[in-house]
mmCIF file of C-alpha atoms and ligand atoms in Angstrom:
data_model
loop_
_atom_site.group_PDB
_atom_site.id
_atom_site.type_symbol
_atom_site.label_atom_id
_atom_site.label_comp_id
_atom_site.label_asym_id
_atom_site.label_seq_id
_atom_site.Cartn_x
_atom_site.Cartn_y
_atom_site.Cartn_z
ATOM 1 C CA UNK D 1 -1.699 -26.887 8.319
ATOM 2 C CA UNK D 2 0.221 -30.163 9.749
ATOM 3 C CA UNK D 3 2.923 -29.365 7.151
ATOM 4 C CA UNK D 4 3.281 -26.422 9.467
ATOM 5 C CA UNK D 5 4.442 -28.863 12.297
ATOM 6 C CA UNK D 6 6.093 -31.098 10.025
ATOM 7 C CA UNK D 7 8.778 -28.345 8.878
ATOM 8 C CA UNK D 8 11.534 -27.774 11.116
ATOM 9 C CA UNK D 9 11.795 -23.980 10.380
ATOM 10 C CA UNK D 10 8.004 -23.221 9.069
ATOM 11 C CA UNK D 11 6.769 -22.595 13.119
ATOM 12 C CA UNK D 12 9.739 -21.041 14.325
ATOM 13 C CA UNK D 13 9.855 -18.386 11.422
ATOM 14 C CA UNK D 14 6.391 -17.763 11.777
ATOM 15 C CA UNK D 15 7.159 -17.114 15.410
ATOM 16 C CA UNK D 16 10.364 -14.906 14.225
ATOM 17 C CA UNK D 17 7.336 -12.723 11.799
ATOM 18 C CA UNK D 18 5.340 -12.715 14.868
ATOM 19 C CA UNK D 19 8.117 -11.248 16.681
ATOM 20 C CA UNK D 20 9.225 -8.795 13.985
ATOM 21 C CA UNK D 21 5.318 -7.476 13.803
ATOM 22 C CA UNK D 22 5.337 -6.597 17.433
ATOM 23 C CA UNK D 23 8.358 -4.895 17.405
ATOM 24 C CA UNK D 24 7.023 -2.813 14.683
ATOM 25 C CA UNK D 25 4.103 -2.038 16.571
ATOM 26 C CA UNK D 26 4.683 -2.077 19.924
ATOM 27 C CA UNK D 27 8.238 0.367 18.758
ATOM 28 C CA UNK D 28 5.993 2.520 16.783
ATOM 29 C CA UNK D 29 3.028 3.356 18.940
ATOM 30 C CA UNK D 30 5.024 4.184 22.270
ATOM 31 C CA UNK D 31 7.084 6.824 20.514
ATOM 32 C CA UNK D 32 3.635 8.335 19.010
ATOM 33 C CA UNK D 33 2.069 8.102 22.423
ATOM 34 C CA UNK D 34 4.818 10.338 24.077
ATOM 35 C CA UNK D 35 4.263 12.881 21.761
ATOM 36 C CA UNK D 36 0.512 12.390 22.935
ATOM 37 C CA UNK D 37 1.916 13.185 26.304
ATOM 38 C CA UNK D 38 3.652 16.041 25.190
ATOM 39 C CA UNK D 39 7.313 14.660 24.666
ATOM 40 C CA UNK D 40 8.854 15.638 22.027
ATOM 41 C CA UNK D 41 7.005 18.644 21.509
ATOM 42 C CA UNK D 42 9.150 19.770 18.207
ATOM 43 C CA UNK D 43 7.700 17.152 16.510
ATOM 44 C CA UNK D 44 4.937 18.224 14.070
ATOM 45 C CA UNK D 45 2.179 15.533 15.204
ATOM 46 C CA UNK D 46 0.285 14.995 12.102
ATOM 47 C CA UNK D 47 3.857 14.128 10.246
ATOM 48 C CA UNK D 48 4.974 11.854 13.041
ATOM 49 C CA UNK D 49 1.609 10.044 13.156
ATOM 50 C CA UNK D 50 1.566 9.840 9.017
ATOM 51 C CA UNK D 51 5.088 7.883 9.034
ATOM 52 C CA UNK D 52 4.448 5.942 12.487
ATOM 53 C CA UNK D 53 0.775 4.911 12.534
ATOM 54 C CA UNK D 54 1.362 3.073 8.748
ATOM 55 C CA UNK D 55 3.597 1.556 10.571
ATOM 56 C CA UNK D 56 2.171 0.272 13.635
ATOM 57 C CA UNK D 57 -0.628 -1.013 11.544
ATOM 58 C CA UNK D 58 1.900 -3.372 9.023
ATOM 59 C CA UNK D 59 3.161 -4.530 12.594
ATOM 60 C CA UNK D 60 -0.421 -5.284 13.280
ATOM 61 C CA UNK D 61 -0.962 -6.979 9.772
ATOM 62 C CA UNK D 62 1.980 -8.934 10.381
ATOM 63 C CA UNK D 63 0.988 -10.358 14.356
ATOM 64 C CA UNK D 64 -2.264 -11.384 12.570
ATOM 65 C CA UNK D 65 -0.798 -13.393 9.380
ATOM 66 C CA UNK D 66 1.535 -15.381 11.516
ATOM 67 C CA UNK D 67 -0.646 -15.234 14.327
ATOM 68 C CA UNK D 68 -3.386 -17.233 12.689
ATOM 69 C CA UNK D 69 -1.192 -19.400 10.989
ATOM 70 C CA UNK D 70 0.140 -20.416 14.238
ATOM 71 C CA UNK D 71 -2.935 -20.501 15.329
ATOM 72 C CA UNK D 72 -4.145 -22.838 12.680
ATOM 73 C CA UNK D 73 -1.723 -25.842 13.785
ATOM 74 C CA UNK D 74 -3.400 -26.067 16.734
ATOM 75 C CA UNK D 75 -7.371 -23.797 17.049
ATOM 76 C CA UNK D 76 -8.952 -26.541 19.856
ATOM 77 C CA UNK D 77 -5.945 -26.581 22.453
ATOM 78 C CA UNK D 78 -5.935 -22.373 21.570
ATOM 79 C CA UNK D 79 -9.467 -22.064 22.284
ATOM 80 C CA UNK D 80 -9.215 -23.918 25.750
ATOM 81 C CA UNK D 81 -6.636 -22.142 26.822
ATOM 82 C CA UNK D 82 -7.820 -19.383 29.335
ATOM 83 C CA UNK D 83 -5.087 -16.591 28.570
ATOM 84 C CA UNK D 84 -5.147 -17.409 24.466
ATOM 85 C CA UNK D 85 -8.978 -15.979 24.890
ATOM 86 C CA UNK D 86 -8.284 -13.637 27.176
ATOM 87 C CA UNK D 87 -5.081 -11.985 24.702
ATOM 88 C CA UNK D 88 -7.870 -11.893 21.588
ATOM 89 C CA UNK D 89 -10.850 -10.003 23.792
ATOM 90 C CA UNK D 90 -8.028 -7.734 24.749
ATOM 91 C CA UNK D 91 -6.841 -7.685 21.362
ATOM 92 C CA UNK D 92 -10.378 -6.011 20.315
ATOM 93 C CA UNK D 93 -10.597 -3.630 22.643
ATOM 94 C CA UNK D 94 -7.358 -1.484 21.695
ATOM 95 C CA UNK D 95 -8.073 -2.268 18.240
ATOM 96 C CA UNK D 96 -11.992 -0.186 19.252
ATOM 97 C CA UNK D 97 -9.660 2.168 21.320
ATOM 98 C CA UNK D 98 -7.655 2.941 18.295
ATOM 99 C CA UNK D 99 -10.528 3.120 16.305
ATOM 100 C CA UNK D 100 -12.780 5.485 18.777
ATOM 101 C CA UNK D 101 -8.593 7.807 18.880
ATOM 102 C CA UNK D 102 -9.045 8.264 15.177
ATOM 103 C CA UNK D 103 -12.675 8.763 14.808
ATOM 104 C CA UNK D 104 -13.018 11.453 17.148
ATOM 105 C CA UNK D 105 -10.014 13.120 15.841
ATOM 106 C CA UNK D 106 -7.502 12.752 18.482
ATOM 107 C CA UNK D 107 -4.497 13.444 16.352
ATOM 108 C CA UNK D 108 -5.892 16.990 15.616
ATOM 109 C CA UNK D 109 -7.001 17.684 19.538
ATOM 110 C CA UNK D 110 -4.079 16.419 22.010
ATOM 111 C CA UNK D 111 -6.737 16.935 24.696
ATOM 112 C CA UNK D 112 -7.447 14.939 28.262
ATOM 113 C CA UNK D 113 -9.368 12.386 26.152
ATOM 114 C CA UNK D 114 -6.262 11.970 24.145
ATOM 115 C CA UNK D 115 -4.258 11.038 26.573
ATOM 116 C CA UNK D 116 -5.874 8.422 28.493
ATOM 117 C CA UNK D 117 -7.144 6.776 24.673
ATOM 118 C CA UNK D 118 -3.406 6.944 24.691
ATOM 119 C CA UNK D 119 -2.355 5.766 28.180
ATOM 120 C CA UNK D 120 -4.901 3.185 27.998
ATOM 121 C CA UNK D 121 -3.356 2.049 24.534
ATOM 122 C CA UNK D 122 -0.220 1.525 25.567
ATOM 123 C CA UNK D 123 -1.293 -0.926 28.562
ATOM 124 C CA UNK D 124 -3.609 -2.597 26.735
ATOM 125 C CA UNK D 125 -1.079 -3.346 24.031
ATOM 126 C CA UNK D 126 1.746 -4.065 26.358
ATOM 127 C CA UNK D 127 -0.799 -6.556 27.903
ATOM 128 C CA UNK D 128 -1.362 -8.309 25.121
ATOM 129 C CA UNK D 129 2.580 -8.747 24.253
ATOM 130 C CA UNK D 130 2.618 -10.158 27.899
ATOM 131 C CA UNK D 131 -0.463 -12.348 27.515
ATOM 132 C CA UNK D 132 1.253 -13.956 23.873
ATOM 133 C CA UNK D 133 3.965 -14.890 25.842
ATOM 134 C CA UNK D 134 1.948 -16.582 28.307
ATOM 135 C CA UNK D 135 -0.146 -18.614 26.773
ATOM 136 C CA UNK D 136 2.522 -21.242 26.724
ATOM 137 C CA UNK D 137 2.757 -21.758 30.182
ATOM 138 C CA UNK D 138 -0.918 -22.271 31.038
HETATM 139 C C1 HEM W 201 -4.819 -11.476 15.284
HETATM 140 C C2 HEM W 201 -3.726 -11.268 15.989
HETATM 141 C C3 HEM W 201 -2.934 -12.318 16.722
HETATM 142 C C4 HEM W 201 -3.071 -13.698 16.755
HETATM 143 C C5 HEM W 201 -4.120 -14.556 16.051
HETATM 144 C C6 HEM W 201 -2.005 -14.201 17.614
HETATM 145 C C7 HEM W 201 -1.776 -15.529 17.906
HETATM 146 C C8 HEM W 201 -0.682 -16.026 18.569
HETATM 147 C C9 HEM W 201 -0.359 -17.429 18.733
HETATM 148 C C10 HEM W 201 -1.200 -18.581 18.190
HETATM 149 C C11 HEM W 201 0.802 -17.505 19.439
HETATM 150 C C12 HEM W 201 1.558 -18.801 19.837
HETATM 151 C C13 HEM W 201 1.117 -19.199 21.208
HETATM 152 C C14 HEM W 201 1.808 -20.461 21.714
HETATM 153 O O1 HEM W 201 1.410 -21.524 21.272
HETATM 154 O O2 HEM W 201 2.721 -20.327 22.555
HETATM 155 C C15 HEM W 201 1.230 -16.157 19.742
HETATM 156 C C16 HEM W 201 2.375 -15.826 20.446
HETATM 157 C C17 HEM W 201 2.717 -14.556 20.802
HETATM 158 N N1 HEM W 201 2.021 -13.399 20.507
HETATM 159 FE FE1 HEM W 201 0.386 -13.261 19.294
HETATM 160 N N2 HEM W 201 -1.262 -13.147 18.084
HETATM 161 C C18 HEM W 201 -1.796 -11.984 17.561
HETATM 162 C C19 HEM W 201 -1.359 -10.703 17.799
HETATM 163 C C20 HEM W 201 -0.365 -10.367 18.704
HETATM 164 C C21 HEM W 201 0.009 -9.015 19.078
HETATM 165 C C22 HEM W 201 -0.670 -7.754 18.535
HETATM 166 C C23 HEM W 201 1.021 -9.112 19.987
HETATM 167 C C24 HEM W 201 1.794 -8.015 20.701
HETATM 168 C C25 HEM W 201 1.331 -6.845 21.031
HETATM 169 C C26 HEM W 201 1.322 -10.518 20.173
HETATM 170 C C27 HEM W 201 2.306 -11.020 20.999
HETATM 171 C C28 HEM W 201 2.693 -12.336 21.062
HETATM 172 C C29 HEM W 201 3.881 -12.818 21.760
HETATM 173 C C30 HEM W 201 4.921 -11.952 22.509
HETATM 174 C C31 HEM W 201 3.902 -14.207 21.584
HETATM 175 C C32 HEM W 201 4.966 -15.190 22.078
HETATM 176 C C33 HEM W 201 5.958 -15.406 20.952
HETATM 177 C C34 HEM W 201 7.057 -16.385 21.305
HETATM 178 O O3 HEM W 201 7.085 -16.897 22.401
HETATM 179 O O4 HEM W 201 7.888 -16.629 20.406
HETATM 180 N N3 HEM W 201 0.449 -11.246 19.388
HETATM 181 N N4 HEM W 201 0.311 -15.271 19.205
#
């Protein structure tokens, strides 16, 4: 992966994909979790969450190619570094949160349960942007 480093452009357009993925997620799942708080209420929710949840998850799929190709220039510094560990644990736990929204059918049942799968969603996600961010000033 040194040819990575070597590159003048290779890290910084991985950083631009990076970028580009969290947009696309971060964009995507905030308008989908108003609607799970009621805005929007015209919207038919199983349409919006066919064209925006694709979505969110290529924005996902794109953080995690260029993620770990950052990543791979540099795993041992990564790993010692407190808020790099603390971003991927986080990481997990609204990727479970997501997967407990869908398996229990929150799309179809905008209940309570909905709504704080969704609340806590958007935190935790909004966490992580900050935390990716941060690592480079730890
Ligand atoms: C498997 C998934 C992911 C991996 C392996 C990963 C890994 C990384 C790495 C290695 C960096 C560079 C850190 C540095 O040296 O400064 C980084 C930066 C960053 N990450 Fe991630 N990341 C992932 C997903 C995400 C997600 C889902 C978000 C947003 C919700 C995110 C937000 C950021 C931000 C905002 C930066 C700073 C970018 C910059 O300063 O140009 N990452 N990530």
């Amino acid at each position: 992966m040194s040819w990575l480093l070597s590159s003048a452009w290779a890290y910084p357009a991985l950083e631009v994909l990076h970028l580009v993925g969290v947009a696309l997620l971060l964009g995507n799942l905030v308008l989908f979790e108003l609607r799970v708080f009621g805005r929007g209420a015209a919207l038919p929710v199983e349409a919006l969450a066919r064209l925006a949840l694709p979505l969110a998850l290529l924005g996902f799929a794109l953080c995690a190619l260029s993620g770990l190709l950052m990543f791979a220039t540099n795993p041992a510094e990564l790993l010692a570094n407190r808020v790099f560990v603390l971003k991927m644990s986080l990481l997990m736990l609204a990727g479970c949160n997501a997967a407990m929204f869908h398996a229990r059918g929150s799309v179809q049942k905008l209940d309570r349960t909905a709504r704080v799968q969704a609340a806590a969603s958007a935190m935790m996600w909004l966490t992580v942007l900050a935390l990716g961010r941060w690592i480079a000033y730890v």
